[in-house]
mmCIF file of C-alpha atoms in Angstrom:
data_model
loop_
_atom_site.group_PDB
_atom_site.id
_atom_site.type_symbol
_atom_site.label_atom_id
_atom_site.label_comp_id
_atom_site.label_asym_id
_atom_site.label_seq_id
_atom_site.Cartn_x
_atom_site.Cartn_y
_atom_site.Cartn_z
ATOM 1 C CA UNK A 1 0.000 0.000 0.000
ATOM 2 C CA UNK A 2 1.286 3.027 -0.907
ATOM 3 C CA UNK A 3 1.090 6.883 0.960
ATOM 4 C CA UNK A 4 -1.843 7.825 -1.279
ATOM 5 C CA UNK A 5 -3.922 4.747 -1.141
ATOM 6 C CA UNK A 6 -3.673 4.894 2.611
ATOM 7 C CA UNK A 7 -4.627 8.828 1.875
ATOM 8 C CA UNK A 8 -7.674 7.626 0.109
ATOM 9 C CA UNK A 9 -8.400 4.577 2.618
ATOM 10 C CA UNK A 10 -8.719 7.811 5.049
ATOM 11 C CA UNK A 11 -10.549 10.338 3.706
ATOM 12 C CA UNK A 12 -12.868 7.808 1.928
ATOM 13 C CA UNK A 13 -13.834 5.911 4.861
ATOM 14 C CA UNK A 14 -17.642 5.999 6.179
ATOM 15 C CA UNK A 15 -16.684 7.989 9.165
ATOM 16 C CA UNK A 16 -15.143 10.620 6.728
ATOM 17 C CA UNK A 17 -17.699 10.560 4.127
ATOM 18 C CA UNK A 18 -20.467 11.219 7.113
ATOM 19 C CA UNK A 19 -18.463 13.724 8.124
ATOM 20 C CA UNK A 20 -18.281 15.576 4.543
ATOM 21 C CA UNK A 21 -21.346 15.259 4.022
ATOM 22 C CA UNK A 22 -22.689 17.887 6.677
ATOM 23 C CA UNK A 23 -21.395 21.728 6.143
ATOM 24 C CA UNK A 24 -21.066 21.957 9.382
ATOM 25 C CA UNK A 25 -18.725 19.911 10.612
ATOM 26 C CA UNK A 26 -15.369 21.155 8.950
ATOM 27 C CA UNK A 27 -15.808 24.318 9.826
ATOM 28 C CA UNK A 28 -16.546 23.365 13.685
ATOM 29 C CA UNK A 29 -13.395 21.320 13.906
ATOM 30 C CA UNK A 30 -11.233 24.043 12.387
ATOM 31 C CA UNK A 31 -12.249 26.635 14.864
ATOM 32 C CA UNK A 32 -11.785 24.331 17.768
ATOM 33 C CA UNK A 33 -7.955 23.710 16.079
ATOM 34 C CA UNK A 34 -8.120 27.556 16.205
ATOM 35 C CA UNK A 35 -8.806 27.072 19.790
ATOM 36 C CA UNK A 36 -6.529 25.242 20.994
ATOM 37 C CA UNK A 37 -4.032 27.657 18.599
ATOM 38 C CA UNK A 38 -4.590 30.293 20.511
ATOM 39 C CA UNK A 39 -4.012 28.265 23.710
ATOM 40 C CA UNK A 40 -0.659 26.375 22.445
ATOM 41 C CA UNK A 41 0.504 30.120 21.604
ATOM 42 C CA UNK A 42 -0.206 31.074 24.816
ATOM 43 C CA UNK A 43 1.724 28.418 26.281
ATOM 44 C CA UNK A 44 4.849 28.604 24.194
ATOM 45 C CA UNK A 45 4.930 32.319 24.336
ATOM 46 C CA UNK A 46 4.752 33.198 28.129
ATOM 47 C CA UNK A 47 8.149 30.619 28.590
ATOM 48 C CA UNK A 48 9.964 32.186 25.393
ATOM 49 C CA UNK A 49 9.142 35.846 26.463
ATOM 50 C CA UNK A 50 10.635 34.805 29.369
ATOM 51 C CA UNK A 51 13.596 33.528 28.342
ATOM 52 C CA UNK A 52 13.909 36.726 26.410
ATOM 53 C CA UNK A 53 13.342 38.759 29.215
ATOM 54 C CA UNK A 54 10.392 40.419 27.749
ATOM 55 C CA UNK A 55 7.889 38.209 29.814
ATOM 56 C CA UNK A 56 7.061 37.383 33.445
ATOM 57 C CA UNK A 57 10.792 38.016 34.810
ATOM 58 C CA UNK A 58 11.339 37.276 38.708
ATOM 59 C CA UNK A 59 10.465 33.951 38.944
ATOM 60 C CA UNK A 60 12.704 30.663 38.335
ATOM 61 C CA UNK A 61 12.326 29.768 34.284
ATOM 62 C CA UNK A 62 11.566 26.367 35.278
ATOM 63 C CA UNK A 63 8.189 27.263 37.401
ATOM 64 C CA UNK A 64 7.183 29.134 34.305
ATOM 65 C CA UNK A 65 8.247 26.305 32.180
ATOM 66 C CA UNK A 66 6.171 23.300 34.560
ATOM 67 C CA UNK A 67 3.005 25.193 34.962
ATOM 68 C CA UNK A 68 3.425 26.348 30.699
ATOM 69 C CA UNK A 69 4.057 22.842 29.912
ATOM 70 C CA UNK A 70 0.612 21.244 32.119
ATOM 71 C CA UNK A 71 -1.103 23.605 29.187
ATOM 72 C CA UNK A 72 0.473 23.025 26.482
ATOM 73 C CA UNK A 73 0.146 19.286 26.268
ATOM 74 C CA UNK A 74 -3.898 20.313 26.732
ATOM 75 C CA UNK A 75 -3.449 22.408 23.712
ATOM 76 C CA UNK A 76 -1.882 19.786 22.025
ATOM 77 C CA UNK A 77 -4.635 17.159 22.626
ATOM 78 C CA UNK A 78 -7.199 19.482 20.880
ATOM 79 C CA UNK A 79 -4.925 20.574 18.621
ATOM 80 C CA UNK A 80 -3.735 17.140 17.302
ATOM 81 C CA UNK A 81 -7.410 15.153 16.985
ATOM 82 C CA UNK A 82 -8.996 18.119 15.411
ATOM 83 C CA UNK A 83 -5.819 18.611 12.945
ATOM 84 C CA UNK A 84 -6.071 14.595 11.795
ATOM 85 C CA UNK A 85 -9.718 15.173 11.290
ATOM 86 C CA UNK A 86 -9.315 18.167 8.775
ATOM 87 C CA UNK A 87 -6.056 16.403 7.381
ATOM 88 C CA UNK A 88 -8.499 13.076 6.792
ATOM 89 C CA UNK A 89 -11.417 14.913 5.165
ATOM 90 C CA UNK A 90 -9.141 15.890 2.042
ATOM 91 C CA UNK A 91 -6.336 13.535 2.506
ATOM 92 C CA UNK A 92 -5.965 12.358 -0.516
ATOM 93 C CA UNK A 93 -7.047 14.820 -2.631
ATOM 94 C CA UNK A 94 -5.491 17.991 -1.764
ATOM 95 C CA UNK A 95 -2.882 17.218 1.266
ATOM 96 C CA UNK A 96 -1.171 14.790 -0.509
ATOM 97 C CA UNK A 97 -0.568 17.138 -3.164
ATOM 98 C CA UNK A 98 -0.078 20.136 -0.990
ATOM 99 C CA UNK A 99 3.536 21.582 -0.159
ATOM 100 C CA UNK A 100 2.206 23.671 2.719
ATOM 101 C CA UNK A 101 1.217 20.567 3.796
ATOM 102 C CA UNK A 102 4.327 18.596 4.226
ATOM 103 C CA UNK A 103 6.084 21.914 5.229
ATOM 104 C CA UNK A 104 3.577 22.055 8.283
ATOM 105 C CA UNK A 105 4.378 18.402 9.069
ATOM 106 C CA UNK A 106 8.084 18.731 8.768
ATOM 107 C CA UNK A 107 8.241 22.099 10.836
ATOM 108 C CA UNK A 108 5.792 20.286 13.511
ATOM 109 C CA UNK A 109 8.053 17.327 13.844
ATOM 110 C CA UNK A 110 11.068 19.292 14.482
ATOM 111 C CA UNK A 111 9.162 21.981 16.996
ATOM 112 C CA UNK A 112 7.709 18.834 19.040
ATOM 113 C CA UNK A 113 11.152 17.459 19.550
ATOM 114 C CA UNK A 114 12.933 20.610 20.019
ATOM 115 C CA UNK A 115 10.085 21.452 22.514
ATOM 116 C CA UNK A 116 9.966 18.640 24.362
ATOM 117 C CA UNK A 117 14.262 17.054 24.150
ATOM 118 C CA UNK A 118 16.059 20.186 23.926
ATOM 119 C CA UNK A 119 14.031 23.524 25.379
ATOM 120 C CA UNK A 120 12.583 21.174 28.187
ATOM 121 C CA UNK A 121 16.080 20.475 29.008
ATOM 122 C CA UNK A 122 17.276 24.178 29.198
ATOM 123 C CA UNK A 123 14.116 25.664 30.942
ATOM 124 C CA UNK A 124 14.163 22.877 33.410
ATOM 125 C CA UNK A 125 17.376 23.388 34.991
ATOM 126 C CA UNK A 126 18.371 25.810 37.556
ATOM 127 C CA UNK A 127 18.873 29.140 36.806
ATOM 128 C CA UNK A 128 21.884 29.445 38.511
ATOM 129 C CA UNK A 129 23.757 27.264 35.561
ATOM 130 C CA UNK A 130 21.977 29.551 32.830
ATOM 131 C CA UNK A 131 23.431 31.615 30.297
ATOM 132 C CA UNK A 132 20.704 34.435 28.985
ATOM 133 C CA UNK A 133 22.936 33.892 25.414
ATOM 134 C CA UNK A 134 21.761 30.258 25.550
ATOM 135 C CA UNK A 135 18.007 31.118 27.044
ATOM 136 C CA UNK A 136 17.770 33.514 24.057
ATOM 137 C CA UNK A 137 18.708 31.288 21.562
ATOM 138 C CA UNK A 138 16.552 28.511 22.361
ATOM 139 C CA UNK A 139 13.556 31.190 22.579
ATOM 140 C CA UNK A 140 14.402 32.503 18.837
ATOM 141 C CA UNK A 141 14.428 28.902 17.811
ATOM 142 C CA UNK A 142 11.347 27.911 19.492
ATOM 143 C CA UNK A 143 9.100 30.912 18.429
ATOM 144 C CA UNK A 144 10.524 30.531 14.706
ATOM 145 C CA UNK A 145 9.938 27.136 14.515
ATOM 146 C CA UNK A 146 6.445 27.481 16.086
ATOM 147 C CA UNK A 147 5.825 30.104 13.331
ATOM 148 C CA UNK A 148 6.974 27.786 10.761
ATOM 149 C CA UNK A 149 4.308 25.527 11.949
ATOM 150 C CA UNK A 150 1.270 27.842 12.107
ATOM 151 C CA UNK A 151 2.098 30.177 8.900
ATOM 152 C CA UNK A 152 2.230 26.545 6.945
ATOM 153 C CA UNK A 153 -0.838 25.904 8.516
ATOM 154 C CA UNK A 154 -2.450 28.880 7.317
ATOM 155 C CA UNK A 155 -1.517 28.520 4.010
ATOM 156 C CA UNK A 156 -3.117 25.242 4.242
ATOM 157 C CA UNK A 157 -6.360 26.467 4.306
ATOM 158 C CA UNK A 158 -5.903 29.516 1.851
ATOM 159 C CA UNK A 159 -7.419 29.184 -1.554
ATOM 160 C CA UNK B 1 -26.856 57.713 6.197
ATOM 161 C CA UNK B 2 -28.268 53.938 6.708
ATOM 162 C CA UNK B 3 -25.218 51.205 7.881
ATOM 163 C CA UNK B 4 -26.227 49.245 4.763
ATOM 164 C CA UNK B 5 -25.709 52.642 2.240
ATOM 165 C CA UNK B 6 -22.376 53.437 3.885
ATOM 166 C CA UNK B 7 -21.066 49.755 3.124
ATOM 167 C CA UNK B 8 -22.807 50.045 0.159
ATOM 168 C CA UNK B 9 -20.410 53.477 -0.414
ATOM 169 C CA UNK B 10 -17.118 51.957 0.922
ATOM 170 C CA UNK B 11 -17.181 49.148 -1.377
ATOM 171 C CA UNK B 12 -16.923 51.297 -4.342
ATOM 172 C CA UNK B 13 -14.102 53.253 -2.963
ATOM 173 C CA UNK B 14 -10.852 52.407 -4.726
ATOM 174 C CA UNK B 15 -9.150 50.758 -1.777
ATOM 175 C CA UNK B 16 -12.222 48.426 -0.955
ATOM 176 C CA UNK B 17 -11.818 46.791 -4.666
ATOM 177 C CA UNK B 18 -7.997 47.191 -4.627
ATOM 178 C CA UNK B 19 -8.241 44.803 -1.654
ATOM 179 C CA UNK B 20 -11.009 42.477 -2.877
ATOM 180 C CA UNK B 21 -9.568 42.108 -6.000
ATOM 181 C CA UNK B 22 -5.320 41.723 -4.887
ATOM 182 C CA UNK B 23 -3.886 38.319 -5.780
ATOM 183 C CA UNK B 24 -1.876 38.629 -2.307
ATOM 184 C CA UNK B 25 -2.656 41.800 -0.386
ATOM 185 C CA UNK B 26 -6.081 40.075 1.272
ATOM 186 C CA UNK B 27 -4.613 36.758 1.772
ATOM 187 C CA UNK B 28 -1.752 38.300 3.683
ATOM 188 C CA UNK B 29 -3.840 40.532 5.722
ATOM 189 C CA UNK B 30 -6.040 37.207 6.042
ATOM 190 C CA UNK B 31 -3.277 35.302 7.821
ATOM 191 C CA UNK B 32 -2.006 37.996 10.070
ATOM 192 C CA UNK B 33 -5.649 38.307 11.695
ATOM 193 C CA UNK B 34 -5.422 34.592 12.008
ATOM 194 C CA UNK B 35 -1.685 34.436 13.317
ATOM 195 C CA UNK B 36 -1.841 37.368 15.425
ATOM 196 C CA UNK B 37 -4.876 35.132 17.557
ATOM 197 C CA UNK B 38 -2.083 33.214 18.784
ATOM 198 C CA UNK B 39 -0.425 36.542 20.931
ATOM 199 C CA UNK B 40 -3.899 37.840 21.623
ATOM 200 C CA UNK B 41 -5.845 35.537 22.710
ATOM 201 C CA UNK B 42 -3.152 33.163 24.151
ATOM 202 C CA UNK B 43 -1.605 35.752 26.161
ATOM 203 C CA UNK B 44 -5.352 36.488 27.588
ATOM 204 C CA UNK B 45 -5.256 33.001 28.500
ATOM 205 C CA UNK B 46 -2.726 32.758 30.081
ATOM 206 C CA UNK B 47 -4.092 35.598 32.490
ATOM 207 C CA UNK B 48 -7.413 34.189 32.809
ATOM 208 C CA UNK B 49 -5.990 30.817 33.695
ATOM 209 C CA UNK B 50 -3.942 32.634 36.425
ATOM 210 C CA UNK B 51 -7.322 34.151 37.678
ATOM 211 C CA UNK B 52 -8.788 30.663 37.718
ATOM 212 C CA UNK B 53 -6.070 29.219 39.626
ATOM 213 C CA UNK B 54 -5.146 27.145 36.932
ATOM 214 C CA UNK B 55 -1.814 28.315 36.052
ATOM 215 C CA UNK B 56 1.248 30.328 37.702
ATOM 216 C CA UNK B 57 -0.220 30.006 41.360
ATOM 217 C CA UNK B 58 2.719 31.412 43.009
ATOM 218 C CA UNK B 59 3.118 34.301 40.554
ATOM 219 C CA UNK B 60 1.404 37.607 41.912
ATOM 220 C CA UNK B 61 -1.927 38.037 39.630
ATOM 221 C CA UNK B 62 -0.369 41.463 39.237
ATOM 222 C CA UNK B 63 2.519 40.382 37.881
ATOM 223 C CA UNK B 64 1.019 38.627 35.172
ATOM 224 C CA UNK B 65 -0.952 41.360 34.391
ATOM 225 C CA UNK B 66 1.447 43.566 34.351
ATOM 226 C CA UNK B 67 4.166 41.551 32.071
ATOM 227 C CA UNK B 68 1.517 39.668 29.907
ATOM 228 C CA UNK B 69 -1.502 42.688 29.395
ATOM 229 C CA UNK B 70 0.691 44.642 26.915
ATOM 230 C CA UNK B 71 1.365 41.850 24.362
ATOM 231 C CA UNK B 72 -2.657 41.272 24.984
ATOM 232 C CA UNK B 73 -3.120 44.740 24.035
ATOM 233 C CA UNK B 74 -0.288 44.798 20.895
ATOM 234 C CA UNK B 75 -2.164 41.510 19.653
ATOM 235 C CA UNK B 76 -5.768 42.964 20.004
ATOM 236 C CA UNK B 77 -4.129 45.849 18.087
ATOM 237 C CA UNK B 78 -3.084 43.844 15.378
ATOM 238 C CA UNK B 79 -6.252 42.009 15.323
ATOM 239 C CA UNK B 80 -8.204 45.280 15.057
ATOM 240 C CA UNK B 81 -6.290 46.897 12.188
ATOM 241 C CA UNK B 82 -6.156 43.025 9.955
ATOM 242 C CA UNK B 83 -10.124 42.800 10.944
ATOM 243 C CA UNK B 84 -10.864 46.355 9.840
ATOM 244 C CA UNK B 85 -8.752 45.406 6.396
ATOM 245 C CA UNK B 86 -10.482 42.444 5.763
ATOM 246 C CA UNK B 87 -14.460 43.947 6.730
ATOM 247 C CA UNK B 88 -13.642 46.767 4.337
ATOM 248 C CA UNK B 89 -12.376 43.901 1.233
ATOM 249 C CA UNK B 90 -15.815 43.255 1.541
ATOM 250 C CA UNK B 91 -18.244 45.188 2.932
ATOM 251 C CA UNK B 92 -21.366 44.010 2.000
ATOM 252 C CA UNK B 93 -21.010 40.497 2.122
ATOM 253 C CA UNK B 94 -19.768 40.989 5.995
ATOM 254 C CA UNK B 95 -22.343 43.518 6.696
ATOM 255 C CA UNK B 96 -24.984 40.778 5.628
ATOM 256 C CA UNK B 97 -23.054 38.281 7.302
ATOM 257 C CA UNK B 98 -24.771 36.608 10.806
ATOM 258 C CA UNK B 99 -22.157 35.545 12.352
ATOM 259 C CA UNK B 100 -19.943 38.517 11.280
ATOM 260 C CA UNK B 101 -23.070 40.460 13.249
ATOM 261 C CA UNK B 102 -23.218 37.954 15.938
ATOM 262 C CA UNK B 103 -19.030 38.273 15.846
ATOM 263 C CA UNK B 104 -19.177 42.150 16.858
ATOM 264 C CA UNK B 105 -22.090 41.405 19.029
ATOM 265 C CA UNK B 106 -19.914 39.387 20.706
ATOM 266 C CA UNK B 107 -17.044 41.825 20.886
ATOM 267 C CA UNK B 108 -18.990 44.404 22.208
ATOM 268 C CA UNK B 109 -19.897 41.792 25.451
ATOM 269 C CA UNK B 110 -16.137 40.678 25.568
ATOM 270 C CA UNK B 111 -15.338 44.687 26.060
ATOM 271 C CA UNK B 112 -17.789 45.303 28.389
ATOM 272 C CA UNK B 113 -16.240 42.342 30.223
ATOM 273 C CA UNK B 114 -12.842 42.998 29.893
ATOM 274 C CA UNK B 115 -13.764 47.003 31.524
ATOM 275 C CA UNK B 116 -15.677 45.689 34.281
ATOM 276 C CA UNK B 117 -13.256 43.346 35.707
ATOM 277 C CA UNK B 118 -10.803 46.118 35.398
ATOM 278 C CA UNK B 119 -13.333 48.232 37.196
ATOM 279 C CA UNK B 120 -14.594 46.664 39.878
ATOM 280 C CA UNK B 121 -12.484 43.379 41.657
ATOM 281 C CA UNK B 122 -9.451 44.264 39.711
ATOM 282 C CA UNK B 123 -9.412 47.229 41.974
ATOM 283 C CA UNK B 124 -8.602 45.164 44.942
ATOM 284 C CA UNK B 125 -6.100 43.058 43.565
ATOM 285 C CA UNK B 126 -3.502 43.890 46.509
ATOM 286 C CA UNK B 127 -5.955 42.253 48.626
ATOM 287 C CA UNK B 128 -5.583 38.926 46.763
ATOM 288 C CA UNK B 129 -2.717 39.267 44.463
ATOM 289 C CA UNK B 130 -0.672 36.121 46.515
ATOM 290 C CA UNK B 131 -3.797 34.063 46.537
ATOM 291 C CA UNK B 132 -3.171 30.579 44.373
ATOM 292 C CA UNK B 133 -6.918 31.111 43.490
ATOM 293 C CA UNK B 134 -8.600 34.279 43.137
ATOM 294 C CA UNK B 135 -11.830 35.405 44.704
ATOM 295 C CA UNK B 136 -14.723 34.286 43.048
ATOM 296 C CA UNK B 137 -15.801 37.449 41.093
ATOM 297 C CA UNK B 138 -12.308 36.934 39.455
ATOM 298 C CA UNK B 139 -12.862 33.741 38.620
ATOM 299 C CA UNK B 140 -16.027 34.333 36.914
ATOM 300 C CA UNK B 141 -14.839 37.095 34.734
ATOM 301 C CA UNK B 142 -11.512 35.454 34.063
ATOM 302 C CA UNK B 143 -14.026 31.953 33.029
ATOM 303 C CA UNK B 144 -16.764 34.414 31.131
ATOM 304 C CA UNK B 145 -14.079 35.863 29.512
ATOM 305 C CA UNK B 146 -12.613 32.536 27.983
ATOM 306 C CA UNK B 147 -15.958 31.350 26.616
ATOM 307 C CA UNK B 148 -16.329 34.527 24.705
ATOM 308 C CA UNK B 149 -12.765 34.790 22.914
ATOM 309 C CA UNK B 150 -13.478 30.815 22.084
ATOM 310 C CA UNK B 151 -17.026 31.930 20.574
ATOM 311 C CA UNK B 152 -15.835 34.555 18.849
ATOM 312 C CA UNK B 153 -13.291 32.168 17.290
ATOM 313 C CA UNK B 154 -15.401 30.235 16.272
ATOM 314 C CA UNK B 155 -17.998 32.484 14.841
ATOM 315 C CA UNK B 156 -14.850 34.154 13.110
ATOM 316 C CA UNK B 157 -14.220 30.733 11.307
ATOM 317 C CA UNK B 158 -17.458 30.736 10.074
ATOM 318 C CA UNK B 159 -17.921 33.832 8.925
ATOM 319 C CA UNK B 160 -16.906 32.421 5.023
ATOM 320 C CA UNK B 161 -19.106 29.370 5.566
ATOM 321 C CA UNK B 162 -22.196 31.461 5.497
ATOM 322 C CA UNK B 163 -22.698 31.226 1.770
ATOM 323 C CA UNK B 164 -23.165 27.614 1.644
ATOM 324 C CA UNK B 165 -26.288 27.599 4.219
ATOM 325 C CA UNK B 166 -27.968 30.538 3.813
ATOM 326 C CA UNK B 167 -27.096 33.749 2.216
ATOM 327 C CA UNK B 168 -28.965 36.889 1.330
ATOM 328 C CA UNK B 169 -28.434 35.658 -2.171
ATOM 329 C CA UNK B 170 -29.797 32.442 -2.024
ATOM 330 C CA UNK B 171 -33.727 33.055 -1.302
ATOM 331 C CA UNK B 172 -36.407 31.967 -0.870
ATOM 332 C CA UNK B 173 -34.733 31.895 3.037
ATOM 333 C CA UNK B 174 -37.045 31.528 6.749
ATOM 334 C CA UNK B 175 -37.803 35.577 7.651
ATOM 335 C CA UNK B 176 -35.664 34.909 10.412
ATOM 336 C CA UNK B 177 -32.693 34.414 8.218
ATOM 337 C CA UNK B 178 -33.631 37.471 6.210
ATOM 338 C CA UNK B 179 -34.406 39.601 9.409
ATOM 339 C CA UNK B 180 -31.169 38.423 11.188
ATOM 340 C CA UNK B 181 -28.668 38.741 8.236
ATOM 341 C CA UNK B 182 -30.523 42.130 6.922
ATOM 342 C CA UNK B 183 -31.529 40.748 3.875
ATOM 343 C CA UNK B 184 -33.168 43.208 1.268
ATOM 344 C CA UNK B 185 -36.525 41.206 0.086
ATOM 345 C CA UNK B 186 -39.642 42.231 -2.025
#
């Protein structure tokens, strides 16, 4: 089985094909995605402003980072059903074929495991072993990568 | 003047078809009112969960006021001037739109929200600034005011759905469509 007949297994399943064939439902599931946008920005932003000493700025990074994190993963778990539900209404014919698409998926990959392996890592420690240069770095790198994900996302749904 | 003449008026105005008609210029102002959500509303967020209790509960509410409230305010900014753009792209259509209507109606309650909080418990916030959960007047505006940027997401996304349920250019339509969505009928 190749990518695109496992594409078409998914978006031509009954489950999908129910799901197409009310008006409603897409857009429903996109604004909860837009949701739980709004809450993983939320999440990401009030560590990295932090870490660029723009944010919340007398209190350890990593008691940011803890309570940040409890909220993110719930942003992720709306974000992540309701994104596989748009992604499996048009799988096969227009995400397969879509750059934007692939972009989003790439840029997600590497933001998850920069997130989670190598931020977690840096906010978690104590601040007495770290360097603002470093902090500021891994801030830039998170909030561009985020970006990445959420501008490929957009274009996603543009015309 | 009548709100439907004005719109009426501003779509004929060079800049109104300029924008309606640009391959790019819309689509860009398009995704900036949809990227800029993440700053606005997820900085509010973050606040309100503070003011549940939720998040941050040894960080003075204050504090997260303080630091967070301006990048609320830069977003909402943002959010204002891409809106404005992309209402006059198409006046008409949004004027005529329900949940465009219901959208503002909805802003309008989120304001009023967002002023009396400020107005009235905010005011004591010295009193309860350390507390891991608020007072319960905070709570409740912090929890209203949640459930009205997540409706007015969502009546945002739908706002370009409209045409494929009911439209003022699709009729016969119920009176209540036609009343709500200030159709123009014989």
């Amino acid at each position: 089985m190749t990518l695109l007949d496992f594409f078409k297994w998914l978006q031509y399943s009954p489950l999908l094909a129910a799901m197409r064939s009310s008006p409603w439902v897409f857009p429903v599931i996109a604004s909860v995605h837009l949701m739980g946008l709004a809450l993983i920005g939320g999440a990401v932003l009030v560590v990295d402003l932090r870490l660029l000493g723009f944010g919340l700025w007398r209190q350890p990074v990593a008691e940011i980072a803890r309570d940040a994190e409890r909220w993110m993963l719930v942003s992720l778990l709306v974000l992540l059903p309701t994104g596989i539900l748009q992604f499996m209404c048009f799988a096969a014919t227009k995400y397969y074929y879509l750059t934007a698409f692939w972009v989003k998926m790439a840029a997600l990959s590497l933001a998850l495991v920069f997130t989670f392996a190598i931020r977690r890592k840096v906010v978690m420690a104590d601040d007495t072993r770290m360097s603002p240069v470093r902090n500021k770095l891994v801030a830039v790198v998170s909030l561009s990568l985020w970006s990445c994900v959420a501008i490929a996302g957009r274009l996603i749904g543009l015309p | 003047m009548s709100l439907l003449r004005l719109c009426e008026w501003l779509a004929t105005t060079p800049g109104s078809i300029a924008l309606h008609e640009s391959r790019y210029m819309y689509l860009i102002v398009l995704s900036v009112h949809v990227l800029t959500l993440c700053m606005f509303v997820g900085t509010a967020a973050m606040i309100d969960l503070r003011l549940l209790g939720l998040t941050m509960p040894g960080v003075r509410v204050s504090e997260v006021v303080a630091r967070l409230l301006p990048w609320t305010t830069a977003g909402f900014l943002v959010m204002l001037v891409s809106g404005a753009l992309l209402f006059y792209a198409a006046p008409l259509s949004r004027y005529q739109n329900i949940f465009f209507r219901a959208k503002m109606v909805t802003l309008v309650v989120a304001g009023v929200n967002v002023w009396v909080f400020h107005n009235t418990v905010y005011r004591s916030v010295a009193k309860w600034d350390l507390d891991p959960v608020p007072p319960r007047r905070a709570r409740m505006g912090a929890g209203l005011s949640l459930a009205l940027w997540a409706i007015l997401i969502m009546l945002g996304r739908m706002i370009p759905y409209q045409v494929y349920w009911f439209d003022c250019s699709k009729q016969p339509q119920p009176v209540i469509v036609n009343f709500l969505a200030g159709c123009i009928t014989q």
